[in-house]
Coordinates of C-alpha atoms and ligand atoms in Angstrom, one line a residue:
M1 CA 0.0 0.0 0.0
A2 CA 1.3 3.4 -1.0
S3 CA 1.7 5.6 2.1
A4 CA 0.8 9.3 1.9
G5 CA 4.4 10.2 1.4
K6 CA 4.9 7.7 -1.5
Q7 CA 2.0 9.0 -3.6
S8 CA 2.8 10.5 -7.0
K9 CA 2.6 14.2 -7.0
H10 CA 1.1 13.9 -10.6
P11 CA -1.4 11.1 -10.3
S12 CA -3.8 9.7 -12.9
F13 CA -7.5 10.6 -12.5
P14 CA -8.3 7.4 -10.5
E15 CA -5.2 7.7 -8.4
A16 CA -6.1 11.3 -7.5
R17 CA -9.7 10.2 -6.6
R18 CA -8.2 7.6 -4.3
V19 CA -6.1 10.3 -2.6
V20 CA -9.0 12.6 -1.9
D21 CA -11.3 9.7 -0.9
E22 CA -8.7 8.4 1.5
Y23 CA -8.1 11.9 2.9
A24 CA -11.8 12.6 3.3
S25 CA -12.3 9.3 5.2
H26 CA -10.1 10.7 8.0
L27 CA -11.9 14.0 8.4
S28 CA -14.1 14.8 11.4
P29 CA -17.4 16.3 10.5
T30 CA -18.7 19.6 11.8
E31 CA -20.9 19.6 14.9
P32 CA -24.5 18.4 14.7
E33 CA -27.4 20.9 15.0
A34 CA -31.2 20.5 14.8
V35 CA -32.8 22.4 11.9
S36 CA -36.3 22.4 10.6
L37 CA -37.2 19.7 8.1
L38 CA -36.9 21.7 4.9
D39 CA -33.8 23.6 6.0
A40 CA -32.1 20.2 6.2
L41 CA -32.4 19.7 2.4
G42 CA -28.9 19.2 0.9
L43 CA -27.3 18.8 4.4
V44 CA -26.1 15.5 5.9
L45 CA -28.0 13.5 8.6
A46 CA -26.2 13.4 11.9
E47 CA -28.7 10.9 13.2
D48 CA -30.4 7.7 12.0
L49 CA -34.0 8.0 10.9
V50 CA -35.8 5.1 12.6
A51 CA -39.3 3.8 12.0
D52 CA -41.6 5.1 14.8
R53 CA -44.2 2.4 13.9
D54 CA -44.6 -0.4 11.4
F55 CA -44.7 0.7 7.7
P56 CA -47.4 0.2 6.6
P57 CA -49.0 0.2 10.1
F58 CA -52.0 -1.7 8.8
P59 CA -52.4 -4.1 5.8
R60 CA -52.8 -1.5 3.1
S61 CA -54.8 -1.9 -0.1
T62 CA -52.9 -0.7 -3.1
R63 CA -56.0 -0.7 -5.4
D64 CA -59.6 0.4 -5.5
G65 CA -61.6 -2.8 -5.6
Y66 CA -62.9 -5.5 -3.3
A67 CA -61.3 -7.1 -0.3
V68 CA -61.9 -10.9 -0.6
R69 CA -60.8 -14.3 0.7
A70 CA -58.6 -15.8 -2.0
V71 CA -60.1 -19.3 -1.3
D72 CA -63.5 -18.1 -2.3
G73 CA -62.3 -17.6 -5.8
L74 CA -61.4 -21.2 -6.3
G75 CA -64.5 -22.0 -8.2
M76 CA -64.5 -19.1 -10.6
P77 CA -66.5 -17.0 -11.2
A78 CA -67.4 -16.3 -7.6
R79 CA -70.4 -14.4 -6.5
L80 CA -69.7 -12.6 -3.2
R81 CA -72.0 -10.8 -0.8
L82 CA -71.0 -7.2 -0.1
V83 CA -70.6 -6.5 3.7
G84 CA -69.6 -2.8 3.5
E85 CA -67.3 -0.1 2.2
I86 CA -63.8 0.8 3.5
K87 CA -62.3 4.2 2.7
A88 CA -58.8 5.3 3.3
G89 CA -58.5 6.2 7.0
A90 CA -61.5 4.1 7.9
D91 CA -61.8 2.8 11.5
L92 CA -62.5 -0.9 11.2
E93 CA -63.0 -1.5 14.9
Q94 CA -65.7 1.0 14.9
S95 CA -67.5 -0.2 11.8
G96 CA -66.8 -3.9 12.7
I97 CA -66.4 -4.9 9.1
T98 CA -64.8 -8.3 8.6
V99 CA -64.9 -10.5 5.5
G100 CA -66.3 -14.0 6.0
A101 CA -66.7 -16.9 3.7
G102 CA -68.6 -15.9 0.5
E103 CA -68.2 -12.2 1.4
A104 CA -66.4 -9.1 0.1
A105 CA -66.0 -5.5 1.2
E106 CA -65.7 -2.6 -1.2
I107 CA -62.2 -1.0 -0.5
M108 CA -60.3 2.0 -1.7
T109 CA -56.5 2.6 -2.3
G110 CA -54.7 3.3 1.0
A111 CA -57.5 1.8 3.1
P112 CA -57.0 -0.9 5.7
V113 CA -57.8 -4.5 4.6
P114 CA -60.4 -5.9 7.0
S115 CA -59.7 -9.1 8.9
G116 CA -60.9 -12.2 7.1
A117 CA -59.8 -10.8 3.7
D118 CA -56.4 -11.7 2.3
A119 CA -56.6 -10.2 -1.2
V120 CA -57.9 -7.2 -3.1
V121 CA -59.4 -7.6 -6.5
M122 CA -59.1 -4.6 -8.7
V123 CA -62.5 -3.0 -9.5
E124 CA -61.7 -3.3 -13.2
F125 CA -61.8 -7.1 -12.9
T126 CA -65.2 -7.3 -11.2
E127 CA -68.9 -6.8 -11.9
R128 CA -71.5 -5.4 -9.5
S129 CA -74.8 -7.4 -9.3
G130 CA -77.1 -5.8 -6.8
A131 CA -75.8 -6.4 -3.3
D132 CA -73.2 -8.9 -4.7
V133 CA -70.0 -8.6 -6.6
I134 CA -68.9 -11.1 -9.2
V135 CA -65.3 -11.9 -9.5
P136 CA -64.6 -13.7 -12.7
R137 CA -60.9 -14.3 -12.4
A138 CA -58.7 -16.2 -9.9
V139 CA -57.2 -14.2 -6.9
Q140 CA -53.9 -14.9 -5.3
A141 CA -53.6 -14.5 -1.5
G142 CA -51.8 -11.3 -0.8
E143 CA -52.7 -9.7 -4.1
N144 CA -52.8 -5.9 -4.0
I145 CA -52.1 -5.8 -0.2
V146 CA -48.9 -4.5 1.4
A147 CA -48.7 -6.4 4.7
V148 CA -48.0 -4.7 8.0
G149 CA -44.3 -3.9 8.5
T150 CA -43.1 -5.1 5.1
E151 CA -41.6 -1.7 4.2
A152 CA -40.1 -1.2 7.6
T153 CA -40.8 -2.6 11.1
Q154 CA -41.0 -0.3 14.1
G155 CA -37.6 0.6 15.4
S156 CA -35.8 -0.4 12.2
L157 CA -33.4 1.9 10.4
M158 CA -35.0 3.9 7.6
V159 CA -32.2 6.3 6.6
A160 CA -28.7 6.1 8.0
R161 CA -26.6 8.9 9.5
G162 CA -24.3 10.2 6.8
T163 CA -26.9 10.4 4.2
R164 CA -27.3 13.7 2.3
V165 CA -30.9 14.8 2.7
T166 CA -32.9 14.8 -0.5
H167 CA -36.6 15.0 -1.2
T168 CA -36.8 11.2 -0.6
T169 CA -35.2 11.6 2.9
V170 CA -37.6 14.5 3.6
A171 CA -40.5 12.2 2.7
V172 CA -39.3 9.5 5.1
A173 CA -38.7 12.1 7.9
A174 CA -42.2 13.5 7.4
A175 CA -43.6 9.9 7.4
V176 CA -42.0 9.3 10.8
G177 CA -43.2 12.6 12.1
R178 CA -40.0 14.6 12.2
A179 CA -40.5 18.4 11.9
E180 CA -36.8 18.8 12.7
L181 CA -33.7 16.8 11.8
V182 CA -30.2 16.7 13.3
V183 CA -27.7 17.5 10.6
Y184 CA -24.1 18.5 10.4
R185 CA -23.5 22.2 10.2
R186 CA -22.5 23.5 6.8
P187 CA -18.7 23.5 6.6
K188 CA -17.3 27.0 5.9
V189 CA -15.4 27.1 2.7
A190 CA -13.3 30.1 1.9
I191 CA -13.0 31.0 -1.8
L192 CA -10.0 33.0 -3.1
A193 CA -9.7 34.1 -6.7
T194 CA -6.3 35.2 -7.9
G195 CA -5.2 37.3 -10.8
D196 CA -4.3 40.9 -11.7
E197 CA -6.8 40.8 -14.6
L198 CA -9.8 40.1 -12.3
V199 CA -12.3 42.6 -11.2
D200 CA -15.3 42.0 -9.0
I201 CA -18.7 41.8 -10.6
N202 CA -20.0 45.1 -9.2
L203 CA -17.2 47.1 -10.8
P204 CA -16.7 48.0 -14.5
P205 CA -13.8 46.0 -16.1
G206 CA -11.1 47.8 -18.0
P207 CA -10.5 46.8 -21.6
N208 CA -8.1 44.0 -20.8
E209 CA -9.7 43.0 -17.5
I210 CA -12.3 40.2 -16.9
R211 CA -14.9 39.8 -14.3
N212 CA -14.3 37.3 -11.5
S213 CA -16.8 34.6 -12.4
N214 CA -15.0 31.7 -10.7
S215 CA -15.6 32.9 -7.1
Y216 CA -19.3 32.8 -7.9
S217 CA -19.4 29.5 -9.7
L218 CA -17.5 28.0 -6.9
A219 CA -19.8 29.5 -4.3
A220 CA -22.7 28.0 -6.2
Q221 CA -21.1 24.6 -6.3
V222 CA -20.1 24.8 -2.6
A223 CA -23.6 25.8 -1.5
G224 CA -25.1 23.1 -3.7
A225 CA -22.8 20.6 -2.1
G226 CA -23.9 21.6 1.4
G227 CA -21.1 24.0 2.3
E228 CA -21.2 27.7 3.4
P229 CA -19.2 29.7 0.9
L230 CA -17.2 32.7 2.1
I231 CA -15.9 34.8 -0.9
L232 CA -12.6 36.5 0.0
P233 CA -11.4 39.7 -1.8
I234 CA -9.5 39.0 -5.1
A235 CA -5.8 38.4 -4.6
P236 CA -3.5 40.2 -7.1
D237 CA -0.5 38.3 -8.5
S238 CA 1.8 39.4 -5.7
A239 CA 3.3 37.0 -3.2
N240 CA 2.8 39.2 -0.2
E241 CA -0.8 40.0 -0.8
L242 CA -1.6 36.4 -1.7
A243 CA 0.0 35.3 1.6
L244 CA -2.2 37.6 3.6
L245 CA -5.4 36.4 1.9
L246 CA -4.3 32.7 2.1
R247 CA -3.8 33.2 5.9
K248 CA -7.4 34.5 6.1
G249 CA -8.6 31.6 4.0
F250 CA -7.0 29.0 6.3
E251 CA -9.3 30.2 9.1
A252 CA -12.2 28.5 7.2
E253 CA -12.7 24.7 7.3
M254 CA -11.5 24.4 3.7
L255 CA -9.9 26.8 1.3
L256 CA -10.5 26.9 -2.5
I257 CA -8.1 29.0 -4.5
T258 CA -8.7 29.6 -8.1
G259 CA -6.1 30.7 -10.7
G260 CA -2.3 31.0 -10.3
V261 CA -1.5 27.3 -10.3
S262 CA -0.2 26.9 -13.9
A263 CA 3.5 27.1 -14.9
G264 CA 3.4 30.9 -15.7
K265 CA 5.8 33.4 -14.2
Y266 CA 3.0 35.0 -12.2
D267 CA 1.4 31.7 -11.1
L268 CA 2.5 32.1 -7.5
V269 CA -0.1 30.1 -5.5
E270 CA 2.0 26.9 -5.1
Q271 CA 5.1 28.7 -3.9
V272 CA 3.2 30.9 -1.5
L273 CA 1.4 27.8 -0.2
A274 CA 4.8 26.2 0.2
S275 CA 5.9 29.2 2.4
F276 CA 3.2 28.0 4.9
E277 CA 4.9 24.6 5.0
A278 CA 1.9 23.1 3.2
R279 CA 1.7 19.4 2.9
F280 CA 1.0 18.7 -0.8
L281 CA -0.8 15.5 -1.7
F282 CA -0.7 16.2 -5.4
T283 CA 0.3 19.2 -7.5
S284 CA -1.3 18.1 -10.8
V285 CA -3.5 15.3 -12.1
L286 CA -3.4 13.7 -15.6
I287 CA -6.7 15.2 -16.7
Q288 CA -8.0 17.9 -19.0
P289 CA -9.3 20.4 -18.3
G290 CA -7.8 20.9 -14.9
K291 CA -4.3 19.4 -15.1
P292 CA -2.5 21.8 -12.7
V293 CA -4.9 21.2 -9.8
V294 CA -3.1 21.3 -6.4
F295 CA -4.4 19.5 -3.2
G296 CA -2.9 19.7 0.2
E297 CA -3.3 21.0 3.8
V298 CA -1.8 23.6 5.9
T299 CA -1.5 23.6 9.7
L300 CA -1.4 26.9 11.5
R301 CA -1.5 27.0 15.3
D302 CA -2.8 23.4 15.6
K303 CA -5.6 24.0 13.0
T304 CA -5.3 22.0 9.8
T305 CA -7.1 23.3 6.8
P306 CA -7.4 21.3 3.5
F307 CA -6.9 23.4 0.4
F308 CA -7.3 23.1 -3.3
G309 CA -5.5 25.3 -5.9
L310 CA -7.9 25.0 -8.8
P311 CA -6.8 26.1 -12.3
G312 CA -8.3 29.5 -13.2
N313 CA -9.9 28.6 -16.5
P314 CA -13.6 28.6 -15.6
V315 CA -14.4 25.1 -16.9
S316 CA -11.2 23.8 -15.2
T317 CA -12.3 25.3 -11.9
M318 CA -15.8 23.7 -12.2
V319 CA -14.5 20.2 -13.2
T320 CA -11.8 20.0 -10.6
F321 CA -14.2 21.2 -7.8
Q322 CA -16.6 18.3 -8.7
L323 CA -13.9 15.7 -9.1
F324 CA -11.7 16.5 -6.1
A325 CA -12.9 19.2 -3.8
K326 CA -16.4 17.9 -3.4
P327 CA -15.4 14.6 -1.8
V328 CA -13.4 16.5 0.8
L329 CA -16.3 18.8 1.4
D330 CA -18.4 15.6 1.8
G331 CA -16.0 14.4 4.4
L332 CA -16.2 17.6 6.4
S333 CA -20.0 17.5 6.1
G334 CA -20.2 14.0 7.6
A335 CA -21.4 12.4 4.4
M336 CA -20.7 8.8 3.5
P337 CA -18.3 8.6 0.5
Q338 CA -20.2 9.2 -2.8
S339 CA -19.3 7.8 -6.2
L340 CA -19.3 10.3 -9.0
P341 CA -22.6 10.3 -11.1
F342 CA -21.3 8.5 -14.2
A343 CA -23.7 7.0 -16.8
K344 CA -23.6 5.8 -20.3
A345 CA -25.1 7.3 -23.4
A346 CA -24.9 6.8 -27.2
L347 CA -22.6 9.3 -28.9
K348 CA -24.5 11.4 -31.5
S349 CA -21.5 12.3 -33.7
A350 CA -18.0 11.0 -34.1
F351 CA -15.0 13.0 -32.7
T352 CA -11.3 12.6 -32.1
T353 CA -9.1 13.8 -29.4
K354 CA -5.5 13.2 -28.1
T355 CA -4.4 10.4 -25.8
G356 CA -2.5 10.7 -22.5
L357 CA -5.0 12.4 -20.3
T358 CA -8.5 11.6 -18.9
R359 CA -10.7 14.2 -20.5
F360 CA -13.9 15.8 -19.4
L361 CA -15.5 17.4 -22.4
P362 CA -18.7 19.5 -22.2
G363 CA -21.6 17.4 -23.5
K364 CA -25.3 17.7 -23.9
L365 CA -27.3 14.7 -22.8
G366 CA -30.6 14.3 -24.5
G367 CA -32.5 11.7 -26.5
T368 CA -35.2 9.5 -25.1
H369 CA -35.6 6.9 -22.4
A370 CA -35.1 4.2 -25.0
Q371 CA -32.0 5.9 -26.5
P372 CA -30.2 8.5 -24.3
E373 CA -27.8 10.4 -26.6
V374 CA -25.0 12.7 -25.8
E375 CA -23.4 15.3 -28.1
L376 CA -20.1 17.1 -27.7
V377 CA -20.7 20.8 -27.2
R378 CA -18.4 22.9 -29.5
W379 CA -16.1 24.8 -27.3
Q380 CA -13.0 27.0 -27.4
G381 CA -11.3 25.2 -24.6
S382 CA -11.4 25.4 -20.9
G383 CA -12.0 29.1 -20.8
D384 CA -15.3 28.8 -22.7
L385 CA -17.9 29.5 -20.1
M386 CA -20.7 29.8 -22.7
A387 CA -20.0 26.2 -24.0
V388 CA -20.3 24.8 -20.5
S389 CA -23.4 26.7 -19.8
R390 CA -25.0 25.0 -22.8
S391 CA -23.9 21.6 -21.6
N392 CA -25.3 19.4 -18.8
C393 CA -22.6 16.7 -18.5
Y394 CA -19.1 15.9 -19.4
I395 CA -18.1 13.2 -21.9
V396 CA -15.4 11.2 -20.1
V397 CA -12.5 10.2 -22.4
P398 CA -10.1 7.6 -21.0
P399 CA -6.4 8.5 -21.6
E400 CA -5.9 5.7 -24.1
R401 CA -8.8 6.7 -26.4
E402 CA -8.4 8.9 -29.4
A403 CA -11.3 8.3 -31.9
F404 CA -15.0 7.9 -31.1
T405 CA -17.6 6.8 -33.6
A406 CA -21.2 7.9 -33.8
G407 CA -23.5 5.6 -31.9
E408 CA -20.9 4.1 -29.5
A409 CA -21.7 4.1 -25.8
V410 CA -19.6 6.6 -24.0
T411 CA -19.3 7.4 -20.3
I412 CA -20.7 10.7 -19.1
L413 CA -20.4 12.5 -15.8
L414 CA -23.5 14.4 -14.9
F415 CA -23.1 17.8 -13.3
Ligands
AMP1 P1 -4.6 31.0 -14.4 O1 -5.0 29.7 -13.9 O2 -4.4 32.0 -13.3 O3 -3.4 30.9 -15.3 O4 -5.8 31.6 -15.3 C1 -6.2 30.8 -16.4 C2 -7.3 31.6 -17.2 O5 -8.4 31.7 -16.4 C3 -6.9 33.0 -17.5 O6 -7.4 33.3 -18.8 C4 -7.6 33.8 -16.4 O7 -7.9 35.1 -16.8 C5 -8.9 33.0 -16.2 N1 -9.3 33.2 -14.8 C6 -8.5 33.1 -13.7 N2 -9.3 33.3 -12.6 C7 -10.5 33.6 -13.0 C8 -11.7 34.0 -12.3 N3 -11.7 34.1 -11.0 N4 -12.8 34.2 -13.1 C9 -12.8 34.1 -14.4 N5 -11.7 33.8 -15.1 C10 -10.5 33.5 -14.4
MG2 MG1 -3.7 33.9 -13.2

């Protein structure tokens, strides 16, 4: 097993993922706090959700129809005498409805199946005849009934701690009567954009200046991933000022730096990080876009802060956040390790690329349920914000592949 010190500083994509996953697995999550149910959306459960009763709590009819005894249908068609009607929410003890031999009760979806009955026949398969119902087709015991406790038994685990709360988790929480959930606090993630050419979005850019879009795209990705983004002032390409702002950034629980990690003369981030005695886990990954991505940690006065130096090209920043920074944010958030959302789709048109790097090319996923299709979005390279805004996934090209033919199944990474 490679120890942390033996890792390549320039790993392949899968090696770099292993490095961040391994790092994330040792992180302690932020402290738990109780929040109201809908405020928990996108955060991570710091408690198990347990069934407060059996699910379903009563034998539940899944159809509108007739509650019957399956044995009564042995000699088909059966004529059964109606003994009552059972709506969803009905109190069977009060009405006293039970189904005896040769009997049936009219029943609605979501209603409790009365004792004596062991199947529900769909209304579509029956005929009414006065006070009787005629069941022309055979009925299996258990048909259209969900038995007590078959979804979950009282006291059993419904959703585990470490799960990120989605609409499905909210549904379970509501079903067990939880108006509040205990979740891990959003980790604070400092965001530092670097570059002399950058101006903030509320100022007019000079002719050769550009607006700082990365701090905002990163803040959006951080917030979407359950973190609390803290945007720092733009750092110019000067070692001293960069050092001051980095020091500020290390006060957060994680620091994302964007720009200044390439090989240019004014790409100072790595050397200034080194002046803080940073421990670097990698300083580039064999991917495109995003190759110069830097990952490590800095310890100042007993506080260790993981950091990423993300390449400044806007698409590189986005890709490297998703691939590498998000798993670390997950670790700080108490989330169980997540795999990346890869899928397969048929390629709409052929394309060629170069070998050597794992590539993440902006793609547009469409097509139908029968034939999901993905198309390469024309782009001007990793600075092309417009291209990525027209895409909804990346086409993932393994390092050994060069030519792709129309119709072949390719891997995509969903945003
Ligand atoms: P760098 O990684 O600093 O070499 O920057 C690569 C490219 O990304 C350059 O064209 C920069 O102008 C651009 N860039 C760097 N930071 C940002 C940012 N915060 N917002 C938008 N573009 C940026
Ligand atoms: Mg720069």
